[in-house]
PDB file of C-alpha atoms in Angstrom:
ATOM      1  CA  MET S   1     107.389  84.333  -3.555  1.00  0.00           C
ATOM      2  CA  ASN S   2     107.400  82.345  -0.382  1.00  0.00           C
ATOM      3  CA  LYS S   3     103.626  82.264  -0.278  1.00  0.00           C
ATOM      4  CA  ILE S   4     103.430  80.925  -3.953  1.00  0.00           C
ATOM      5  CA  ALA S   5     106.002  78.275  -3.042  1.00  0.00           C
ATOM      6  CA  GLN S   6     104.076  77.251   0.075  1.00  0.00           C
ATOM      7  CA  ARG S   7     100.780  76.934  -1.861  1.00  0.00           C
ATOM      8  CA  ALA S   8     102.497  74.856  -4.681  1.00  0.00           C
ATOM      9  CA  LEU S   9     103.982  72.515  -2.001  1.00  0.00           C
ATOM     10  CA  ALA S  10     100.553  72.170  -0.310  1.00  0.00           C
ATOM     11  CA  ILE S  11      98.909  71.381  -3.631  1.00  0.00           C
ATOM     12  CA  ILE S  12     101.614  68.748  -4.394  1.00  0.00           C
ATOM     13  CA  ALA S  13     101.269  67.316  -0.841  1.00  0.00           C
ATOM     14  CA  THR S  14      97.451  67.040  -1.039  1.00  0.00           C
ATOM     15  CA  GLY S  15      97.686  65.350  -4.460  1.00  0.00           C
ATOM     16  CA  ALA S  16     100.241  62.973  -3.143  1.00  0.00           C
ATOM     17  CA  LEU S  17      98.018  61.937  -0.166  1.00  0.00           C
ATOM     18  CA  ALA S  18      94.912  61.527  -2.408  1.00  0.00           C
ATOM     19  CA  PHE S  19      96.800  59.357  -4.838  1.00  0.00           C
ATOM     20  CA  SER S  20      98.279  57.112  -1.979  1.00  0.00           C
ATOM     21  CA  GLY S  21      94.711  56.838  -0.625  1.00  0.00           C
ATOM     22  CA  VAL S  22      93.287  55.743  -3.925  1.00  0.00           C
ATOM     23  CA  THR S  23      96.184  53.180  -4.316  1.00  0.00           C
ATOM     24  CA  ALA S  24      95.607  51.790  -0.796  1.00  0.00           C
ATOM     25  CA  ALA S  25      91.837  51.637  -1.337  1.00  0.00           C
ATOM     26  CA  THR S  26      92.382  49.847  -4.657  1.00  0.00           C
ATOM     27  CA  ALA S  27      94.816  47.375  -3.066  1.00  0.00           C
ATOM     28  CA  ALA S  28      92.302  46.765  -0.219  1.00  0.00           C
ATOM     29  CA  SER S  29      89.444  46.143  -2.702  1.00  0.00           C
ATOM     30  CA  GLN S  30      91.367  43.280  -4.508  1.00  0.00           C
ATOM     31  CA  PRO S  31      90.392  39.933  -3.346  1.00  0.00           C
ATOM     32  CA  THR S  32      92.916  37.952  -1.354  1.00  0.00           C
ATOM     33  CA  ALA S  33      93.839  34.415  -2.530  1.00  0.00           C
ATOM     34  CA  VAL S  34      93.102  31.905   0.138  1.00  0.00           C
ATOM     35  CA  PRO S  35      95.058  28.630  -0.163  1.00  0.00           C
ATOM     36  CA  THR S  36      92.660  25.582  -0.565  1.00  0.00           C
ATOM     37  CA  ILE S  37      93.439  22.474   1.679  1.00  0.00           C
ATOM     38  CA  SER S  38      91.952  19.312   0.575  1.00  0.00           C
ATOM     39  CA  VAL S  39      91.156  16.869   3.437  1.00  0.00           C
ATOM     40  CA  SER S  40      90.320  13.275   2.523  1.00  0.00           C
ATOM     41  CA  ALA S  41      88.194  11.645   4.854  1.00  0.00           C
ATOM     42  CA  ALA S  42      89.751   8.638   6.483  1.00  0.00           C
ATOM     43  CA  LYS S  43      88.060   5.315   5.684  1.00  0.00           C
ATOM     44  CA  LYS S  44      86.729   3.862   8.841  1.00  0.00           C
ATOM     45  CA  THR S  45      87.814   0.287   9.678  1.00  0.00           C
ATOM     46  CA  PRO S  46      84.781  -1.854  10.425  1.00  0.00           C
ATOM     47  CA  ALA S  47      84.781  -3.409  13.884  1.00  0.00           C
ATOM     48  CA  VAL S  48      84.313  -6.909  12.561  1.00  0.00           C
ATOM     49  CA  SER S  49      85.119  -8.059   8.894  1.00  0.00           C
ATOM     50  CA  ILE S  50      83.899 -11.326   7.771  1.00  0.00           C
ATOM     51  CA  LYS S  51      86.451 -13.168   5.455  1.00  0.00           C
ATOM     52  CA  LYS S  52      85.544 -15.512   2.586  1.00  0.00           C
ATOM     53  CA  ILE S  53      85.887 -19.223   3.315  1.00  0.00           C
ATOM     54  CA  GLY S  54      88.056 -20.797   0.742  1.00  0.00           C
ATOM     55  CA  THR S  55      87.229 -23.740  -1.607  1.00  0.00           C
ATOM     56  CA  LYS S  56      87.602 -27.113   0.136  1.00  0.00           C
ATOM     57  CA  THR S  57      88.750 -30.299  -1.319  1.00  0.00           C
ATOM     58  CA  VAL S  58      87.814 -33.807   0.002  1.00  0.00           C
ATOM     59  CA  LYS S  59      88.548 -37.383  -0.929  1.00  0.00           C
ATOM     60  CA  GLY S  60      85.811 -39.703  -1.895  1.00  0.00           C
ATOM     61  CA  SER S  61      83.016 -39.618   0.650  1.00  0.00           C
ATOM     62  CA  ALA S  62      84.993 -37.596   3.239  1.00  0.00           C
ATOM     63  CA  LYS S  63      83.722 -34.266   4.510  1.00  0.00           C
ATOM     64  CA  ALA S  64      85.406 -30.842   4.942  1.00  0.00           C
ATOM     65  CA  THR S  65      84.951 -28.931   8.273  1.00  0.00           C
ATOM     66  CA  ILE S  66      84.279 -25.252   7.895  1.00  0.00           C
ATOM     67  CA  GLN S  67      84.325 -22.647  10.624  1.00  0.00           C
ATOM     68  CA  PRO S  68      83.622 -18.856  10.626  1.00  0.00           C
ATOM     69  CA  SER S  69      86.484 -16.673   9.414  1.00  0.00           C
ATOM     70  CA  TYR S  70      86.604 -13.092  10.403  1.00  0.00           C
ATOM     71  CA  SER S  71      88.842 -10.324  11.806  1.00  0.00           C
ATOM     72  CA  LYS S  72      88.250  -7.744  14.332  1.00  0.00           C
ATOM     73  CA  VAL S  73      89.690  -4.354  15.667  1.00  0.00           C
ATOM     74  CA  LYS S  74      91.050  -3.814  19.051  1.00  0.00           C
ATOM     75  CA  ASN S  75      88.582  -3.763  22.027  1.00  0.00           C
ATOM     76  CA  VAL S  76      85.965  -5.691  20.238  1.00  0.00           C
ATOM     77  CA  LYS S  77      84.554  -8.636  22.201  1.00  0.00           C
ATOM     78  CA  ILE S  78      83.186 -11.491  20.174  1.00  0.00           C
ATOM     79  CA  LYS S  79      80.082 -12.765  21.745  1.00  0.00           C
ATOM     80  CA  SER S  80      79.339 -15.515  19.014  1.00  0.00           C
ATOM     81  CA  ALA S  81      80.353 -16.551  15.476  1.00  0.00           C
ATOM     82  CA  LEU S  82      77.970 -18.995  13.778  1.00  0.00           C
ATOM     83  CA  LEU S  83      77.306 -20.585  10.415  1.00  0.00           C
ATOM     84  CA  SER S  84      74.110 -21.400   8.523  1.00  0.00           C
ATOM     85  CA  VAL S  85      74.405 -23.429   5.381  1.00  0.00           C
ATOM     86  CA  THR S  86      71.897 -24.353   2.568  1.00  0.00           C
ATOM     87  CA  LYS S  87      72.243 -26.583  -0.440  1.00  0.00           C
ATOM     88  CA  GLY S  88      69.680 -25.489  -3.005  1.00  0.00           C
ATOM     89  CA  LYS S  89      66.406 -25.010  -1.076  1.00  0.00           C
ATOM     90  CA  LYS S  90      67.446 -27.547   1.749  1.00  0.00           C
ATOM     91  CA  SER S  91      68.872 -26.434   4.998  1.00  0.00           C
ATOM     92  CA  VAL S  92      72.032 -28.215   5.890  1.00  0.00           C
ATOM     93  CA  ALA S  93      72.913 -26.449   9.141  1.00  0.00           C
ATOM     94  CA  LYS S  94      71.646 -23.480  11.173  1.00  0.00           C
ATOM     95  CA  ASN S  95      73.629 -21.242  13.686  1.00  0.00           C
ATOM     96  CA  LYS S  96      76.430 -23.828  14.218  1.00  0.00           C
ATOM     97  CA  LYS S  97      80.061 -23.131  15.350  1.00  0.00           C
ATOM     98  CA  SER S  98      81.365 -25.524  12.664  1.00  0.00           C
ATOM     99  CA  VAL S  99      79.812 -27.591   9.796  1.00  0.00           C
ATOM    100  CA  LYS S 100      81.068 -30.714   8.085  1.00  0.00           C
ATOM    101  CA  LEU S 101      80.229 -30.682   4.402  1.00  0.00           C
ATOM    102  CA  ALA S 102      80.568 -33.346   1.564  1.00  0.00           C
ATOM    103  CA  ALA S 103      81.414 -32.412  -1.943  1.00  0.00           C
ATOM    104  CA  GLY S 104      78.882 -29.918  -3.512  1.00  0.00           C
ATOM    105  CA  THR S 105      78.049 -26.316  -3.758  1.00  0.00           C
ATOM    106  CA  TYR S 106      76.611 -24.402  -0.859  1.00  0.00           C
ATOM    107  CA  LYS S 107      75.329 -21.025   0.406  1.00  0.00           C
ATOM    108  CA  VAL S 108      77.187 -20.154   3.657  1.00  0.00           C
ATOM    109  CA  THR S 109      76.011 -17.358   5.900  1.00  0.00           C
ATOM    110  CA  THR S 110      78.484 -16.298   8.572  1.00  0.00           C
ATOM    111  CA  SER S 111      76.944 -14.311  11.551  1.00  0.00           C
ATOM    112  CA  VAL S 112      79.181 -12.655  14.017  1.00  0.00           C
ATOM    113  CA  LYS S 113      77.831 -11.061  17.242  1.00  0.00           C
ATOM    114  CA  TYR S 114      80.125  -8.575  18.956  1.00  0.00           C
ATOM    115  CA  GLN S 115      80.270  -5.914  21.631  1.00  0.00           C
ATOM    116  CA  LEU S 116      82.156  -2.579  21.289  1.00  0.00           C
ATOM    117  CA  LYS S 117      81.866   0.199  23.939  1.00  0.00           C
ATOM    118  CA  GLY S 118      78.990  -1.469  25.682  1.00  0.00           C
ATOM    119  CA  LYS S 119      76.902  -1.675  22.467  1.00  0.00           C
ATOM    120  CA  THR S 120      76.201  -5.033  20.953  1.00  0.00           C
ATOM    121  CA  SER S 121      75.874  -5.435  17.116  1.00  0.00           C
ATOM    122  CA  THR S 122      75.842  -8.218  14.505  1.00  0.00           C
ATOM    123  CA  VAL S 123      77.186  -8.414  11.089  1.00  0.00           C
ATOM    124  CA  LYS S 124      76.346 -11.120   8.507  1.00  0.00           C
ATOM    125  CA  LYS S 125      77.715 -12.108   5.092  1.00  0.00           C
ATOM    126  CA  THR S 126      76.682 -14.847   2.630  1.00  0.00           C
ATOM    127  CA  GLN S 127      78.977 -16.589   0.202  1.00  0.00           C
ATOM    128  CA  THR S 128      78.811 -19.557  -2.311  1.00  0.00           C
ATOM    129  CA  LEU S 129      81.248 -22.209  -1.188  1.00  0.00           C
ATOM    130  CA  LEU S 130      82.450 -24.996  -3.305  1.00  0.00           C
ATOM    131  CA  VAL S 131      83.535 -28.365  -1.820  1.00  0.00           C
ATOM    132  CA  LYS S 132      85.339 -30.234  -4.552  1.00  0.00           C
ATOM    133  CA  LYS S 133      86.097 -33.889  -4.701  1.00  0.00           C
ATOM    134  CA  SER S 134      89.948 -34.585  -5.424  1.00  0.00           C
ATOM    135  CA  VAL S 135      90.573 -36.338  -8.469  1.00  0.00           C
ATOM    136  CA  THR S 136      92.750 -39.499  -7.950  1.00  0.00           C
ATOM    137  CA  LYS S 137      94.871 -40.461 -10.756  1.00  0.00           C
ATOM    138  CA  LYS S 138      94.587 -44.028 -11.999  1.00  0.00           C
ATOM    139  CA  SER S 139      98.074 -44.367 -13.293  1.00  0.00           C
ATOM    140  CA  VAL S 140     101.529 -42.731 -13.235  1.00  0.00           C
ATOM    141  CA  LYS S 141     103.635 -42.428 -16.281  1.00  0.00           C
ATOM    142  CA  MET S 142     107.268 -43.941 -15.802  1.00  0.00           C
ATOM    143  CA  ASN S 143     110.403 -43.718 -17.966  1.00  0.00           C
ATOM    144  CA  GLY S 144     110.973 -47.402 -18.020  1.00  0.00           C
ATOM    145  CA  LYS S 145     114.408 -47.009 -16.416  1.00  0.00           C
ATOM    146  CA  THR S 146     113.587 -47.866 -12.735  1.00  0.00           C
ATOM    147  CA  LYS S 147     111.959 -50.919 -11.193  1.00  0.00           C
ATOM    148  CA  ASN S 148     110.001 -49.209  -8.549  1.00  0.00           C
ATOM    149  CA  CYS S 149     106.537 -47.774  -8.769  1.00  0.00           C
ATOM    150  CA  PRO S 150     105.164 -44.913  -6.656  1.00  0.00           C
ATOM    151  CA  ALA S 151     103.444 -45.901  -3.469  1.00  0.00           C
ATOM    152  CA  GLY S 152      99.812 -46.688  -4.215  1.00  0.00           C
ATOM    153  CA  TYR S 153     100.397 -47.765  -7.725  1.00  0.00           C
ATOM    154  CA  PRO S 154     101.675 -51.276  -7.451  1.00  0.00           C
ATOM    155  CA  VAL S 155     100.671 -52.684 -10.846  1.00  0.00           C
ATOM    156  CA  LYS S 156     103.529 -52.472 -13.367  1.00  0.00           C
ATOM    157  CA  GLY S 157     102.579 -51.850 -17.102  1.00  0.00           C
ATOM    158  CA  ASN S 158     105.358 -53.018 -19.445  1.00  0.00           C
ATOM    159  CA  ARG S 159     105.301 -52.377 -23.143  1.00  0.00           C
ATOM    160  CA  THR S 160     107.137 -55.063 -24.843  1.00  0.00           C
ATOM    161  CA  GLY S 161     106.235 -54.526 -28.512  1.00  0.00           C
ATOM    162  CA  SER S 162     103.115 -53.352 -30.203  1.00  0.00           C
ATOM    163  CA  GLN S 163     100.094 -52.271 -28.292  1.00  0.00           C
ATOM    164  CA  ASN S 164      98.648 -55.744 -28.381  1.00  0.00           C
ATOM    165  CA  GLU S 165     101.691 -56.905 -26.354  1.00  0.00           C
ATOM    166  CA  TRP S 166     101.418 -54.518 -23.500  1.00  0.00           C
ATOM    167  CA  LYS S 167     101.429 -56.360 -20.260  1.00  0.00           C
ATOM    168  CA  TYR S 168     100.895 -55.788 -16.758  1.00  0.00           C
ATOM    169  CA  HIS S 169     102.539 -57.416 -13.780  1.00  0.00           C
ATOM    170  CA  VAL S 170     101.303 -57.693 -10.233  1.00  0.00           C
ATOM    171  CA  LYS S 171     103.352 -58.628  -7.060  1.00  0.00           C
ATOM    172  CA  GLY S 172     103.999 -62.247  -6.784  1.00  0.00           C
ATOM    173  CA  GLN S 173     104.591 -62.841 -10.550  1.00  0.00           C
ATOM    174  CA  ARG S 174     107.842 -64.194 -11.744  1.00  0.00           C
ATOM    175  CA  PHE S 175     108.973 -61.064 -13.641  1.00  0.00           C
ATOM    176  CA  TYR S 176     107.399 -58.446 -11.287  1.00  0.00           C
ATOM    177  CA  ASN S 177     110.679 -57.524  -9.479  1.00  0.00           C
ATOM    178  CA  ILE S 178     112.777 -57.212 -12.526  1.00  0.00           C
ATOM    179  CA  THR S 179     110.260 -55.349 -14.718  1.00  0.00           C
ATOM    180  CA  LYS S 180     110.963 -51.663 -15.513  1.00  0.00           C
ATOM    181  CA  PRO S 181     107.540 -50.137 -16.004  1.00  0.00           C
ATOM    182  CA  GLU S 182     106.464 -47.541 -18.502  1.00  0.00           C
ATOM    183  CA  GLU S 183     103.328 -46.957 -16.514  1.00  0.00           C
ATOM    184  CA  CYS S 184     102.227 -47.865 -12.993  1.00  0.00           C
ATOM    185  CA  PHE S 185      98.602 -48.387 -12.005  1.00  0.00           C
ATOM    186  CA  LYS S 186      96.439 -48.435  -8.894  1.00  0.00           C
ATOM    187  CA  THR S 187      94.673 -51.666  -9.828  1.00  0.00           C
ATOM    188  CA  ALA S 188      94.877 -54.414 -12.509  1.00  0.00           C
ATOM    189  CA  ALA S 189      91.485 -53.316 -13.742  1.00  0.00           C
ATOM    190  CA  ASP S 190      92.977 -49.825 -14.472  1.00  0.00           C
ATOM    191  CA  ALA S 191      95.777 -51.364 -16.349  1.00  0.00           C
ATOM    192  CA  ARG S 192      93.197 -53.400 -18.409  1.00  0.00           C
ATOM    193  CA  LYS S 193      91.268 -50.250 -19.219  1.00  0.00           C
ATOM    194  CA  ALA S 194      94.485 -48.683 -20.552  1.00  0.00           C
ATOM    195  CA  GLY S 195      95.137 -51.461 -23.102  1.00  0.00           C
ATOM    196  CA  TYR S 196      97.332 -53.800 -21.064  1.00  0.00           C
ATOM    197  CA  ARG S 197      96.826 -57.494 -20.566  1.00  0.00           C
ATOM    198  CA  ALA S 198      97.749 -59.641 -17.689  1.00  0.00           C
ATOM    199  CA  SER S 199     101.144 -61.321 -17.938  1.00  0.00           C
ATOM    200  CA  LYS S 200     100.880 -65.077 -17.934  1.00  0.00           C
ATOM    201  CA  ILE S 201     103.818 -65.681 -15.723  1.00  0.00           C
TER     202      ILE S 201
END
């Protein structure tokens, strides 16, 4: 009886070992999930970035002065920053540190030469630049309640009745100082163009 029991135990033990081996092998054969790590490449900042030159406004025949506009990272040494300008097919300036421009539309190329870690490089950028002529008002609307006109608009426009009776007064005339204008003008000619006539006194 002892031998039978021993054999039964041996068979059970062998089966248990075989089953555990299969389980281990099956577990080992299953693929292991590996976590995925996403790495975004950092955007490299350029050593020198050329900035856009903004629209300029000038009065009359005056000229706007433009200069190179740029930014740089640390340890960059600027060797030169120059402008080349064309208007249509005509060259206005070439390799200048600054340029004076009258009203008009231009093509402006900014060229910056720089040194970084012993290496010299050049970066260029071309843009369209607009130089505008400022619009000067010929008159200023008033409320008819004050005697003073704004600086630069000395002619007083006074509406005394219908449009045919609109009058303007200039300094030195009898009623100039007491007139409360509805409109003030730069010149008497501007007042006439607006429909006013000269006051007789």
